[in-house]
Structure formats: C-alpha cells, structure tokens
C-alpha cells in the first residue's frame, strides 16, 4: 500500500497553500495532493467564485503573492434599500483563480510534491494512521491528513462527523456586460435572505451572484455556476493528526461570504501545525482569530429576519455616504441594530 507523510485531499486555495508550505518548510516530507478534478473541470469549478481577494490575504501567505491578477480593486460599493450607497476604500484583486492555483502547485511540484487526480471515497483511522480509499481503487496510508475538500468534505464527515452551522446555496452568472475593473458592488435587501447580490468585474464580463432563487439577471449569460457556501465554523477542526481547512472547516465569513482568504491562510496554518505536530496550535489560531467571531453569524441571522423596512431603517443614518459619525449616531439611536453595526465594523476591520 502507498504510504505518505501527509495526504491533502482537495487542490483548491486551502489544499494548494498547505501543500506549498509543507514543501517550502520541509522539502524532505513525502506529500501527496489529490483532487477529484483536473483540466477543464478543475478550471470550471474554481471559476465558480467571484475571485475577489484582498491585499491582506496575500500578506498573510508570503512568499506567495498576488499573481494572475485580472483587476486591481480599490473600492467597495454597498447599495442599501432606500437609495443609501456607501463606499469603502479597500485594496484587493480579482484573480484568475485556476491559473493562480496551478502556479502555486507547480512550485510545490518543483520541490518534489505530488499532485494526482483522484477522489477520496472514504477515510478512517487505523493504528494512528489514516487509511484512504479512492475512486481509482487504490488505498493510501498517511501519518497526517488535511481535509481541504470543500463544502461537502468527505474528510469532515468521516473523521469529524460534523456539518457546517449554515450552508448558503448560491448561484452566480458570468454575463456579457462590462463594469469598471476597480470596484466590487454589493446590493443588500430582504429578498437576499440575510445575504446580498454581488457584481464583480471579470475582464470584459461581469460576475453576478446571489443566494439561490433570490434574484435574476437580465444580461446575456456566458456561464452559470451553482455552489454552496458553508459558514459559521466548526467546534473542532483538528483531531489527532487530521486538519480541516477552508470550506471543509466552514470558514467563509457569513456576512461577506469571503472564503478565499481563510482558505489560503488555514492551509498555511495547518502546514505549520503539522511541522510542529501540534494540532492544538491550529485549533487555538482559528478559535482566537477575528475570522470566526460569533457576531458574524448572529448578524447574518438577524439580517435574514429583517424586512425591507428594517433594512431601510437600519441604514438610513448612512444616507450622507460617510461612515464614522453616522455609525456613532446609529449605535445611539437604533439599539435594536447594534449587533449589525458592530458586526459590520468588525468585518470592515477583518476585511475580505
Ligand atoms: C459563487 C461563489 C462565489 C464566491 N466568491 C468569492 C469571492 O469573490 N471571494 C472570496 O473570498 N470567496 C468567495 N467565495 C468563497 C470561496 O470560493 C471559497 O471559500 C473557497 O473556494 C474555499 O476554498 P477551499 O480550497 O477550501 O475549497 P474549494 O475551493 O471548494 O476546493 C475544494 C477542492 O477539493 C476537491 N474535492 C472535493 N471533494 C473531493 C474528494 N472527495 N476527493 C478529492 N478532491 C475533492 C474539489 O475538486 C476542489 O478542487 C465564493 C463562493 C461561491 C460559491
């Protein structure tokens, strides 16, 4: 039977970063990265995303840097019911995610890391090793296991037996319309059931997305995507020598739906914890980080209960477009929405 030091299941942002850092720190480690998709299917799956990543995300995974940048973003526009429009300066990128992943994987492979197309069918623990059965028919043993296999994680189900607190099904369209490349647009409202509609530049096209069934698009559709965003975190993300990362660990932020940054960073943190053989270190990092603050999920649930009148009332003080003074006024005048304001401030500090 094949045996590895580490097997990583899933070659998305989380798995690819974990693979890169393992080989970066310990080139002698025997690391296998498997993904059920390759070629065009892999590209399609990973284009199923707004591909918006903040500058901060890349700071946290140096020496990796923003590559395959399609647009430089410096502005986030928030549209609220009642005609309130807020603008926030924030730097980030729209990246060509499949190319970015390929580029990081090739650096990992250059150090001897292995990438193979295979799907994990089941995982179990046997005498302190992980036993993996794959769709190719082979069985693999490994000392460490990283579950980076996305929202429907097989590793999470088999080893942790847990499910995300919330799963938000979304649909996204690549449409034939061009918008300015420097800004991303969010439209809020009760119809989005706690979520929102996003419009992100995508070269000469635009990506428009929203929770499934809450809106439609009028433009000519080039590509259609449907996928779930798991959120709210998990109580346990490291068990024995097995680590859950990114969407497998339900890390996307419930307010922003941003999950690339936590996927990239958790991949790095899991690799570091493996090098120190210290699962608690990984668990502590996540549970003490701002990314998993419970106020985000509470705010999502509160938004989901609001009607349009509530959206209008809670955002009315921001009509002027400025943020600081209206925020102080809002905290005082609308105590019933304080949890939303605080979660918004936290999410602005944490970023995307
Ligand atoms: C429509 C949409 C738009 C989004 N837009 C943004 C955005 O603009 N910015 C942002 O920050 N976040 C965004 N997100 C969230 C972001 O896409 C995810 O949080 C991020 O992709 C998580 O990365 P990951 O590596 O954990 O998982 P994934 O990207 O889901 O990668 C998982 C990988 O595992 C593989 N896999 C799955 N099961 C198996 C198996 N059994 N065996 C082997 N391989 C397997 C898959 O093929 C895949 O390659 C969006 C999400 C959606 C749905």
mmCIF file of C-alpha atoms and ligand atoms in Angstrom:
data_model
loop_
_atom_site.group_PDB
_atom_site.id
_atom_site.type_symbol
_atom_site.label_atom_id
_atom_site.label_comp_id
_atom_site.label_asym_id
_atom_site.label_seq_id
_atom_site.Cartn_x
_atom_site.Cartn_y
_atom_site.Cartn_z
ATOM 1 C CA UNK A 1 0.000 0.000 0.000
ATOM 2 C CA UNK A 2 1.214 3.521 -0.804
ATOM 3 C CA UNK A 3 2.267 5.484 2.254
ATOM 4 C CA UNK A 4 2.894 9.228 2.675
ATOM 5 C CA UNK A 5 3.818 11.590 5.486
ATOM 6 C CA UNK A 6 0.927 13.874 4.527
ATOM 7 C CA UNK A 7 -2.050 13.458 2.197
ATOM 8 C CA UNK A 8 -4.001 16.575 1.265
ATOM 9 C CA UNK A 9 -7.490 15.993 -0.128
ATOM 10 C CA UNK A 10 -8.524 18.891 -2.387
ATOM 11 C CA UNK A 11 -6.376 21.185 -4.512
ATOM 12 C CA UNK A 12 -8.311 24.449 -4.049
ATOM 13 C CA UNK A 13 -6.981 27.510 -2.233
ATOM 14 C CA UNK A 14 -6.676 25.705 1.116
ATOM 15 C CA UNK A 15 -5.107 22.446 -0.093
ATOM 16 C CA UNK A 16 -2.755 24.091 -2.558
ATOM 17 C CA UNK A 17 -1.395 26.530 0.040
ATOM 18 C CA UNK A 18 -0.974 23.743 2.591
ATOM 19 C CA UNK A 19 0.946 21.696 0.018
ATOM 20 C CA UNK A 20 3.148 24.648 -0.898
ATOM 21 C CA UNK A 21 4.094 25.475 2.703
ATOM 22 C CA UNK A 22 4.738 21.871 3.693
ATOM 23 C CA UNK A 23 7.303 21.511 0.917
ATOM 24 C CA UNK A 24 8.623 25.032 1.475
ATOM 25 C CA UNK A 25 9.427 24.281 5.119
ATOM 26 C CA UNK A 26 10.248 20.578 4.824
ATOM 27 C CA UNK A 27 11.293 19.541 1.284
ATOM 28 C CA UNK A 28 12.082 16.051 2.605
ATOM 29 C CA UNK A 29 8.447 15.388 3.521
ATOM 30 C CA UNK A 30 6.578 12.941 1.375
ATOM 31 C CA UNK A 31 3.408 14.855 0.406
ATOM 32 C CA UNK A 32 0.546 13.810 -1.875
ATOM 33 C CA UNK A 33 -2.159 16.243 -3.043
ATOM 34 C CA UNK A 34 -5.221 14.643 -4.648
ATOM 35 C CA UNK A 35 -8.126 16.368 -6.348
ATOM 36 C CA UNK A 36 -11.143 14.704 -7.951
ATOM 37 C CA UNK A 37 -10.958 17.212 -10.826
ATOM 38 C CA UNK A 38 -8.326 18.192 -13.334
ATOM 39 C CA UNK A 39 -8.047 20.104 -16.612
ATOM 40 C CA UNK A 40 -11.178 21.951 -17.780
ATOM 41 C CA UNK A 41 -13.354 20.593 -14.957
ATOM 42 C CA UNK A 42 -10.913 21.879 -12.354
ATOM 43 C CA UNK A 43 -10.882 25.297 -14.067
ATOM 44 C CA UNK A 44 -14.673 25.464 -14.256
ATOM 45 C CA UNK A 45 -15.049 24.549 -10.585
ATOM 46 C CA UNK A 46 -12.575 27.202 -9.484
ATOM 47 C CA UNK A 47 -14.058 29.907 -11.714
ATOM 48 C CA UNK A 48 -17.270 29.323 -9.760
ATOM 49 C CA UNK A 49 -16.290 32.184 -7.493
ATOM 50 C CA UNK A 50 -16.130 35.977 -7.544
ATOM 51 C CA UNK A 51 -12.330 35.559 -7.427
ATOM 52 C CA UNK A 52 -12.073 38.688 -5.266
ATOM 53 C CA UNK A 53 -9.179 38.501 -2.817
ATOM 54 C CA UNK A 54 -7.955 41.285 -0.541
ATOM 55 C CA UNK A 55 -4.399 42.539 -0.455
ATOM 56 C CA UNK A 56 -4.250 41.393 3.192
ATOM 57 C CA UNK A 57 -4.817 37.798 2.142
ATOM 58 C CA UNK A 58 -1.562 37.747 0.195
ATOM 59 C CA UNK A 59 0.360 39.463 3.003
ATOM 60 C CA UNK A 60 -0.535 36.501 5.212
ATOM 61 C CA UNK A 61 0.851 33.888 2.855
ATOM 62 C CA UNK A 62 4.183 35.411 1.842
ATOM 63 C CA UNK A 63 6.351 34.433 -0.014
ATOM 64 C CA UNK A 64 3.303 33.678 -2.180
ATOM 65 C CA UNK A 65 1.971 36.790 -3.833
ATOM 66 C CA UNK A 66 -0.882 38.004 -5.970
ATOM 67 C CA UNK A 67 -0.379 36.504 -9.414
ATOM 68 C CA UNK A 68 -2.636 36.260 -12.441
ATOM 69 C CA UNK A 69 -4.362 39.479 -11.410
ATOM 70 C CA UNK A 70 -7.221 40.362 -13.756
ATOM 71 C CA UNK A 71 -8.233 43.599 -11.984
ATOM 72 C CA UNK A 72 -6.857 45.741 -9.181
ATOM 73 C CA UNK A 73 -9.761 46.613 -6.896
ATOM 74 C CA UNK A 74 -9.650 49.679 -4.643
ATOM 75 C CA UNK A 75 -13.293 50.380 -3.863
ATOM 76 C CA UNK A 76 -16.246 48.502 -2.392
ATOM 77 C CA UNK A 77 -19.705 49.932 -3.086
ATOM 78 C CA UNK A 78 -22.611 48.936 -0.828
ATOM 79 C CA UNK A 79 -26.153 49.620 -2.042
ATOM 80 C CA UNK A 80 -28.923 49.501 0.548
ATOM 81 C CA UNK A 81 -32.718 49.777 0.193
ATOM 82 C CA UNK A 82 -33.900 53.400 0.320
ATOM 83 C CA UNK A 83 -31.176 54.633 -2.014
ATOM 84 C CA UNK A 84 -28.346 54.532 0.545
ATOM 85 C CA UNK A 85 -24.979 53.994 -1.153
ATOM 86 C CA UNK A 86 -21.820 53.561 0.913
ATOM 87 C CA UNK A 87 -18.323 53.481 -0.471
ATOM 88 C CA UNK A 88 -15.376 51.905 1.323
ATOM 89 C CA UNK A 89 -11.789 52.136 0.118
ATOM 90 C CA UNK A 90 -10.284 48.674 0.227
ATOM 91 C CA UNK A 91 -7.495 47.211 -1.834
ATOM 92 C CA UNK A 92 -7.639 43.812 -3.392
ATOM 93 C CA UNK A 93 -7.677 41.878 -6.624
ATOM 94 C CA UNK A 94 -9.802 39.881 -8.969
ATOM 95 C CA UNK A 95 -7.529 36.958 -9.781
ATOM 96 C CA UNK A 96 -7.640 34.203 -12.344
ATOM 97 C CA UNK A 97 -8.011 31.589 -9.666
ATOM 98 C CA UNK A 98 -7.405 28.388 -11.685
ATOM 99 C CA UNK A 99 -4.143 29.898 -13.007
ATOM 100 C CA UNK A 100 -3.108 31.079 -9.553
ATOM 101 C CA UNK A 101 -3.676 27.592 -8.115
ATOM 102 C CA UNK A 102 -1.785 25.965 -10.960
ATOM 103 C CA UNK A 103 1.124 28.319 -10.461
ATOM 104 C CA UNK A 104 1.357 27.563 -6.705
ATOM 105 C CA UNK A 105 1.013 23.837 -7.358
ATOM 106 C CA UNK A 106 3.856 23.918 -9.856
ATOM 107 C CA UNK A 107 6.140 25.479 -7.218
ATOM 108 C CA UNK A 108 5.144 22.678 -4.838
ATOM 109 C CA UNK A 109 5.811 20.080 -7.542
ATOM 110 C CA UNK A 110 9.200 21.622 -8.280
ATOM 111 C CA UNK A 111 10.144 20.675 -4.705
ATOM 112 C CA UNK A 112 9.057 17.078 -5.210
ATOM 113 C CA UNK A 113 5.402 17.375 -4.165
ATOM 114 C CA UNK A 114 2.987 15.040 -5.956
ATOM 115 C CA UNK A 115 -0.356 16.085 -7.476
ATOM 116 C CA UNK A 116 -2.743 13.398 -8.720
ATOM 117 C CA UNK A 117 -6.310 13.257 -9.947
ATOM 118 C CA UNK A 118 -8.269 11.011 -7.627
ATOM 119 C CA UNK A 119 -11.364 11.300 -5.464
ATOM 120 C CA UNK A 120 -11.451 10.321 -1.832
ATOM 121 C CA UNK A 121 -14.300 7.877 -1.209
ATOM 122 C CA UNK A 122 -13.739 7.174 2.474
ATOM 123 C CA UNK A 123 -11.287 7.946 5.262
ATOM 124 C CA UNK A 124 -10.712 6.155 8.556
ATOM 125 C CA UNK A 125 -8.084 5.898 11.287
ATOM 126 C CA UNK A 126 -6.155 2.682 11.843
ATOM 127 C CA UNK A 127 -3.278 2.334 14.311
ATOM 128 C CA UNK A 128 -2.640 6.105 14.339
ATOM 129 C CA UNK A 129 -2.528 6.294 10.555
ATOM 130 C CA UNK A 130 -5.162 7.461 8.111
ATOM 131 C CA UNK A 131 -6.463 4.940 5.655
ATOM 132 C CA UNK A 132 -7.914 6.447 2.484
ATOM 133 C CA UNK A 133 -9.904 4.669 -0.205
ATOM 134 C CA UNK A 134 -10.040 6.449 -3.551
ATOM 135 C CA UNK A 135 -12.176 6.218 -6.680
ATOM 136 C CA UNK A 136 -9.175 4.888 -8.635
ATOM 137 C CA UNK A 137 -9.428 1.757 -6.480
ATOM 138 C CA UNK A 138 -6.228 2.368 -4.578
ATOM 139 C CA UNK A 139 -5.802 2.605 -0.823
ATOM 140 C CA UNK A 140 -3.375 5.053 0.734
ATOM 141 C CA UNK A 141 -1.949 5.366 4.224
ATOM 142 C CA UNK A 142 -0.686 8.611 5.738
ATOM 143 C CA UNK A 143 0.579 9.908 9.055
ATOM 144 C CA UNK A 144 -1.129 13.285 8.640
ATOM 145 C CA UNK A 145 -4.287 14.139 6.738
ATOM 146 C CA UNK A 146 -5.517 17.550 5.555
ATOM 147 C CA UNK A 147 -9.168 17.880 4.572
ATOM 148 C CA UNK A 148 -9.265 20.677 2.005
ATOM 149 C CA UNK A 149 -12.111 19.127 0.052
ATOM 150 C CA UNK A 150 -14.598 21.974 0.149
ATOM 151 C CA UNK A 151 -18.134 22.404 1.461
ATOM 152 C CA UNK A 152 -19.144 18.753 1.072
ATOM 153 C CA UNK A 153 -15.976 17.462 2.708
ATOM 154 C CA UNK A 154 -15.628 13.695 2.878
ATOM 155 C CA UNK A 155 -12.784 14.072 5.405
ATOM 156 C CA UNK A 156 -15.026 16.151 7.677
ATOM 157 C CA UNK A 157 -17.837 13.612 7.509
ATOM 158 C CA UNK A 158 -15.711 10.513 8.026
ATOM 159 C CA UNK A 159 -13.176 11.739 10.585
ATOM 160 C CA UNK A 160 -15.019 14.534 12.398
ATOM 161 C CA UNK A 161 -18.653 13.551 11.853
ATOM 162 C CA UNK A 162 -19.725 17.197 11.774
ATOM 163 C CA UNK A 163 -21.623 19.605 9.499
ATOM 164 C CA UNK A 164 -21.380 23.393 8.997
ATOM 165 C CA UNK A 165 -23.760 25.551 11.043
ATOM 166 C CA UNK A 166 -25.167 27.180 7.889
ATOM 167 C CA UNK A 167 -24.941 26.258 4.229
ATOM 168 C CA UNK A 168 -25.920 29.040 1.821
ATOM 169 C CA UNK A 169 -26.659 27.822 -1.702
ATOM 170 C CA UNK A 170 -25.725 30.440 -4.255
ATOM 171 C CA UNK A 171 -25.999 30.946 -7.985
ATOM 172 C CA UNK A 172 -23.592 33.040 -9.992
ATOM 173 C CA UNK A 173 -23.654 34.168 -13.623
ATOM 174 C CA UNK A 174 -20.911 35.376 -15.895
ATOM 175 C CA UNK A 175 -22.777 37.922 -18.033
ATOM 176 C CA UNK A 176 -22.000 39.920 -21.135
ATOM 177 C CA UNK A 177 -21.670 43.350 -19.546
ATOM 178 C CA UNK A 178 -18.557 45.245 -18.579
ATOM 179 C CA UNK A 179 -18.257 47.244 -15.351
ATOM 180 C CA UNK A 180 -15.302 49.292 -14.081
ATOM 181 C CA UNK A 181 -12.458 46.996 -13.052
ATOM 182 C CA UNK A 182 -11.583 48.837 -9.851
ATOM 183 C CA UNK A 183 -14.724 48.258 -7.796
ATOM 184 C CA UNK A 184 -16.920 45.492 -6.481
ATOM 185 C CA UNK A 185 -20.605 46.119 -5.783
ATOM 186 C CA UNK A 186 -22.869 44.640 -3.128
ATOM 187 C CA UNK A 187 -26.631 45.145 -3.053
ATOM 188 C CA UNK A 188 -28.379 44.450 0.226
ATOM 189 C CA UNK A 189 -32.061 43.790 0.824
ATOM 190 C CA UNK A 190 -34.560 41.480 2.486
ATOM 191 C CA UNK A 191 -35.015 39.483 -0.732
ATOM 192 C CA UNK A 192 -31.481 38.083 -0.314
ATOM 193 C CA UNK A 193 -32.451 36.267 2.905
ATOM 194 C CA UNK A 194 -29.539 37.524 5.003
ATOM 195 C CA UNK A 195 -27.153 37.552 2.029
ATOM 196 C CA UNK A 196 -26.753 40.007 -0.823
ATOM 197 C CA UNK A 197 -26.221 40.341 -4.558
ATOM 198 C CA UNK A 198 -22.672 40.829 -5.786
ATOM 199 C CA UNK A 199 -21.374 42.276 -9.039
ATOM 200 C CA UNK A 200 -17.683 41.803 -9.669
ATOM 201 C CA UNK A 201 -15.684 42.725 -12.770
ATOM 202 C CA UNK A 202 -14.408 39.742 -14.771
ATOM 203 C CA UNK A 203 -12.349 41.035 -17.697
ATOM 204 C CA UNK A 204 -14.797 42.182 -20.355
ATOM 205 C CA UNK A 205 -17.636 40.450 -18.472
ATOM 206 C CA UNK A 206 -19.264 40.746 -15.031
ATOM 207 C CA UNK A 207 -19.959 38.098 -12.406
ATOM 208 C CA UNK A 208 -23.329 38.466 -10.721
ATOM 209 C CA UNK A 209 -24.319 36.236 -7.843
ATOM 210 C CA UNK A 210 -26.852 35.908 -5.010
ATOM 211 C CA UNK A 211 -28.354 33.261 -2.737
ATOM 212 C CA UNK A 212 -30.147 30.721 -4.917
ATOM 213 C CA UNK A 213 -33.561 31.784 -6.180
ATOM 214 C CA UNK A 214 -33.489 35.294 -4.698
ATOM 215 C CA UNK A 215 -32.897 37.281 -7.902
ATOM 216 C CA UNK A 216 -32.443 37.039 -11.669
ATOM 217 C CA UNK A 217 -30.127 38.521 -14.311
ATOM 218 C CA UNK A 218 -31.253 40.276 -17.489
ATOM 219 C CA UNK A 219 -27.995 40.182 -19.416
ATOM 220 C CA UNK A 220 -26.820 37.504 -21.845
ATOM 221 C CA UNK A 221 -25.431 34.604 -19.777
ATOM 222 C CA UNK A 222 -21.976 33.302 -20.699
ATOM 223 C CA UNK A 223 -21.598 30.820 -17.844
ATOM 224 C CA UNK A 224 -23.752 29.706 -14.930
ATOM 225 C CA UNK A 225 -22.477 28.409 -11.592
ATOM 226 C CA UNK A 226 -24.172 26.909 -8.544
ATOM 227 C CA UNK A 227 -22.420 26.106 -5.332
ATOM 228 C CA UNK A 228 -22.817 26.167 -1.568
ATOM 229 C CA UNK A 229 -21.001 28.424 0.838
ATOM 230 C CA UNK A 230 -20.598 26.692 4.218
ATOM 231 C CA UNK A 231 -20.241 29.072 7.116
ATOM 232 C CA UNK A 232 -20.335 29.507 10.881
ATOM 233 C CA UNK A 233 -17.233 27.397 11.585
ATOM 234 C CA UNK A 234 -16.970 24.084 13.420
ATOM 235 C CA UNK A 235 -16.257 23.339 17.088
ATOM 236 C CA UNK A 236 -13.359 21.071 16.190
ATOM 237 C CA UNK A 237 -11.043 21.451 13.169
ATOM 238 C CA UNK A 238 -8.050 19.375 14.310
ATOM 239 C CA UNK A 239 -8.438 15.817 15.527
ATOM 240 C CA UNK A 240 -5.487 13.521 16.083
ATOM 241 C CA UNK A 241 -3.273 14.329 13.116
ATOM 242 C CA UNK A 242 -6.116 15.367 10.828
ATOM 243 C CA UNK A 243 -6.790 19.016 9.981
ATOM 244 C CA UNK A 244 -9.775 20.646 8.303
ATOM 245 C CA UNK A 245 -9.124 23.779 6.262
ATOM 246 C CA UNK A 246 -11.073 26.373 4.247
ATOM 247 C CA UNK A 247 -14.615 25.452 3.236
ATOM 248 C CA UNK A 248 -14.229 21.945 4.676
ATOM 249 C CA UNK A 249 -13.997 23.729 8.046
ATOM 250 C CA UNK A 250 -16.896 26.126 7.171
ATOM 251 C CA UNK A 251 -14.544 29.109 7.408
ATOM 252 C CA UNK A 252 -16.177 31.598 4.966
ATOM 253 C CA UNK A 253 -17.450 34.750 6.644
ATOM 254 C CA UNK A 254 -21.271 34.689 6.995
ATOM 255 C CA UNK A 255 -21.528 38.431 6.298
ATOM 256 C CA UNK A 256 -19.187 38.835 3.337
ATOM 257 C CA UNK A 257 -19.231 35.209 2.051
ATOM 258 C CA UNK A 258 -15.469 35.695 1.591
ATOM 259 C CA UNK A 259 -13.662 32.386 1.948
ATOM 260 C CA UNK A 260 -10.538 32.596 -0.197
ATOM 261 C CA UNK A 261 -8.501 34.400 2.433
ATOM 262 C CA UNK A 262 -9.363 31.967 5.245
ATOM 263 C CA UNK A 263 -8.773 29.055 2.860
ATOM 264 C CA UNK A 264 -5.306 30.321 1.909
ATOM 265 C CA UNK A 265 -4.359 31.169 5.478
ATOM 266 C CA UNK A 266 -5.743 27.988 7.046
ATOM 267 C CA UNK A 267 -3.727 25.974 4.521
ATOM 268 C CA UNK A 268 -0.597 27.687 5.756
ATOM 269 C CA UNK A 269 -1.545 27.328 9.432
ATOM 270 C CA UNK A 270 -2.334 23.621 9.020
ATOM 271 C CA UNK A 271 1.058 23.074 7.367
ATOM 272 C CA UNK A 272 2.755 24.860 10.285
ATOM 273 C CA UNK A 273 0.850 22.818 12.869
ATOM 274 C CA UNK A 274 1.895 19.613 11.081
ATOM 275 C CA UNK A 275 5.523 20.684 11.157
ATOM 276 C CA UNK A 276 5.257 21.238 14.926
ATOM 277 C CA UNK A 277 2.962 18.211 15.298
ATOM 278 C CA UNK A 278 0.734 20.459 17.377
ATOM 279 C CA UNK A 279 -2.965 20.250 16.480
ATOM 280 C CA UNK A 280 -3.867 22.499 19.442
ATOM 281 C CA UNK A 281 -1.831 25.280 17.870
ATOM 282 C CA UNK A 282 -4.086 25.143 14.800
ATOM 283 C CA UNK A 283 -7.286 24.938 16.825
ATOM 284 C CA UNK A 284 -6.160 27.880 19.006
ATOM 285 C CA UNK A 285 -5.267 30.000 15.992
ATOM 286 C CA UNK A 286 -8.733 29.622 14.462
ATOM 287 C CA UNK A 287 -10.804 29.975 17.621
ATOM 288 C CA UNK A 288 -8.920 33.073 18.778
ATOM 289 C CA UNK A 289 -8.941 34.738 15.354
ATOM 290 C CA UNK A 290 -11.362 37.509 14.402
ATOM 291 C CA UNK A 291 -12.395 35.441 11.374
ATOM 292 C CA UNK A 292 -14.639 33.219 13.438
ATOM 293 C CA UNK A 293 -16.155 35.864 15.708
ATOM 294 C CA UNK A 294 -19.708 34.688 16.611
ATOM 295 C CA UNK A 295 -21.105 38.177 15.892
ATOM 296 C CA UNK A 296 -20.875 37.492 12.132
ATOM 297 C CA UNK A 297 -23.243 34.542 12.220
ATOM 298 C CA UNK A 298 -25.600 36.318 14.633
ATOM 299 C CA UNK A 299 -25.693 39.314 12.272
ATOM 300 C CA UNK A 300 -26.381 37.045 9.287
ATOM 301 C CA UNK A 301 -29.340 35.527 11.157
ATOM 302 C CA UNK A 302 -30.568 38.987 12.172
ATOM 303 C CA UNK A 303 -30.378 40.216 8.557
ATOM 304 C CA UNK A 304 -32.292 37.125 7.459
ATOM 305 C CA UNK A 305 -35.157 38.151 9.779
ATOM 306 C CA UNK A 306 -35.274 41.803 8.606
ATOM 307 C CA UNK A 307 -37.817 43.038 6.085
ATOM 308 C CA UNK A 308 -37.050 45.861 3.648
ATOM 309 C CA UNK A 309 -38.406 48.413 6.134
ATOM 310 C CA UNK A 310 -35.848 47.146 8.662
ATOM 311 C CA UNK A 311 -33.053 47.388 6.080
ATOM 312 C CA UNK A 312 -34.104 50.952 5.282
ATOM 313 C CA UNK A 313 -34.377 51.962 8.924
ATOM 314 C CA UNK A 314 -31.039 50.454 9.923
ATOM 315 C CA UNK A 315 -29.163 52.139 7.058
ATOM 316 C CA UNK A 316 -31.000 55.496 6.958
ATOM 317 C CA UNK A 317 -28.386 57.369 9.014
ATOM 318 C CA UNK A 318 -25.728 56.456 6.424
ATOM 319 C CA UNK A 319 -27.541 58.391 3.655
ATOM 320 C CA UNK A 320 -24.793 61.014 3.512
ATOM 321 C CA UNK A 321 -22.349 58.335 2.340
ATOM 322 C CA UNK A 322 -19.965 58.977 5.246
ATOM 323 C CA UNK A 323 -19.476 56.332 7.901
ATOM 324 C CA UNK A 324 -17.907 57.370 11.216
ATOM 325 C CA UNK A 325 -20.336 59.965 12.619
ATOM 326 C CA UNK A 326 -23.417 58.160 11.286
ATOM 327 C CA UNK A 327 -22.102 54.983 12.911
ATOM 328 C CA UNK A 328 -21.934 56.679 16.333
ATOM 329 C CA UNK A 329 -25.393 58.145 15.815
ATOM 330 C CA UNK A 330 -26.758 54.782 14.679
ATOM 331 C CA UNK A 331 -25.370 52.999 17.758
ATOM 332 C CA UNK A 332 -27.188 55.526 19.932
ATOM 333 C CA UNK A 333 -30.457 55.923 18.003
ATOM 334 C CA UNK A 334 -31.075 52.337 16.878
ATOM 335 C CA UNK A 335 -30.032 49.987 19.704
ATOM 336 C CA UNK A 336 -32.081 47.219 18.086
ATOM 337 C CA UNK A 337 -29.498 47.107 15.244
ATOM 338 C CA UNK A 338 -26.321 47.481 17.334
ATOM 339 C CA UNK A 339 -25.294 43.874 16.714
ATOM 340 C CA UNK A 340 -25.470 44.542 12.954
ATOM 341 C CA UNK A 341 -23.414 47.740 13.147
ATOM 342 C CA UNK A 342 -20.786 46.083 15.337
ATOM 343 C CA UNK A 343 -20.551 43.050 13.069
ATOM 344 C CA UNK A 344 -20.164 45.364 10.077
ATOM 345 C CA UNK A 345 -17.380 47.304 11.765
ATOM 346 C CA UNK A 346 -15.674 44.033 12.705
ATOM 347 C CA UNK A 347 -15.972 42.748 9.180
ATOM 348 C CA UNK A 348 -14.525 46.021 7.825
ATOM 349 C CA UNK A 349 -11.562 45.615 10.218
ATOM 350 C CA UNK A 350 -11.030 41.937 9.406
ATOM 351 C CA UNK A 351 -11.506 42.630 5.689
ATOM 352 C CA UNK A 352 -12.093 40.026 2.976
HETATM 353 C C1 LIG B 1 -20.472 31.587 -6.169
HETATM 354 C C2 LIG B 1 -19.367 31.835 -5.163
HETATM 355 C C3 LIG B 1 -18.620 32.999 -5.220
HETATM 356 C C4 LIG B 1 -17.591 33.221 -4.302
HETATM 357 N N1 LIG B 1 -16.856 34.361 -4.407
HETATM 358 C C5 LIG B 1 -15.851 34.578 -3.518
HETATM 359 C C6 LIG B 1 -15.034 35.731 -3.630
HETATM 360 O O1 LIG B 1 -15.166 36.517 -4.548
HETATM 361 N N2 LIG B 1 -14.071 35.932 -2.692
HETATM 362 C C7 LIG B 1 -13.878 35.052 -1.668
HETATM 363 O O2 LIG B 1 -13.005 35.296 -0.831
HETATM 364 N N3 LIG B 1 -14.607 33.932 -1.562
HETATM 365 C C8 LIG B 1 -15.592 33.668 -2.462
HETATM 366 N N4 LIG B 1 -16.320 32.517 -2.369
HETATM 367 C C9 LIG B 1 -15.951 31.509 -1.368
HETATM 368 C C10 LIG B 1 -14.698 30.760 -1.876
HETATM 369 O O3 LIG B 1 -14.896 30.362 -3.211
HETATM 370 C C11 LIG B 1 -14.413 29.527 -1.027
HETATM 371 O O4 LIG B 1 -14.492 29.878 0.326
HETATM 372 C C12 LIG B 1 -13.026 28.952 -1.344
HETATM 373 O O5 LIG B 1 -13.027 28.486 -2.661
HETATM 374 C C13 LIG B 1 -12.692 27.796 -0.424
HETATM 375 O O6 LIG B 1 -11.514 27.161 -0.887
HETATM 376 P P1 LIG B 1 -11.205 25.652 -0.468
HETATM 377 O O7 LIG B 1 -9.884 25.334 -1.007
HETATM 378 O O8 LIG B 1 -11.466 25.479 0.988
HETATM 379 O O9 LIG B 1 -12.346 24.784 -1.176
HETATM 380 P P2 LIG B 1 -12.703 24.619 -2.709
HETATM 381 O O10 LIG B 1 -12.336 25.805 -3.496
HETATM 382 O O11 LIG B 1 -14.127 24.179 -2.740
HETATM 383 O O12 LIG B 1 -11.757 23.417 -3.204
HETATM 384 C C14 LIG B 1 -12.030 22.098 -2.838
HETATM 385 C C15 LIG B 1 -11.294 21.174 -3.782
HETATM 386 O O13 LIG B 1 -11.463 19.844 -3.304
HETATM 387 C C16 LIG B 1 -11.759 18.992 -4.383
HETATM 388 N N5 LIG B 1 -12.534 17.858 -3.825
HETATM 389 C C17 LIG B 1 -13.763 17.868 -3.319
HETATM 390 N N6 LIG B 1 -14.125 16.654 -2.883
HETATM 391 C C18 LIG B 1 -13.069 15.838 -3.134
HETATM 392 C C19 LIG B 1 -12.828 14.453 -2.915
HETATM 393 N N7 LIG B 1 -13.751 13.654 -2.337
HETATM 394 N N8 LIG B 1 -11.642 13.935 -3.302
HETATM 395 C C20 LIG B 1 -10.685 14.733 -3.889
HETATM 396 N N9 LIG B 1 -10.878 16.055 -4.114
HETATM 397 C C21 LIG B 1 -12.051 16.597 -3.733
HETATM 398 C C22 LIG B 1 -12.562 19.867 -5.346
HETATM 399 O O14 LIG B 1 -12.483 19.347 -6.670
HETATM 400 C C23 LIG B 1 -11.840 21.204 -5.206
HETATM 401 O O15 LIG B 1 -10.781 21.355 -6.121
HETATM 402 C C24 LIG B 1 -17.344 32.263 -3.284
HETATM 403 C C25 LIG B 1 -18.100 31.082 -3.235
HETATM 404 C C26 LIG B 1 -19.091 30.860 -4.156
HETATM 405 C C27 LIG B 1 -19.874 29.582 -4.092
#
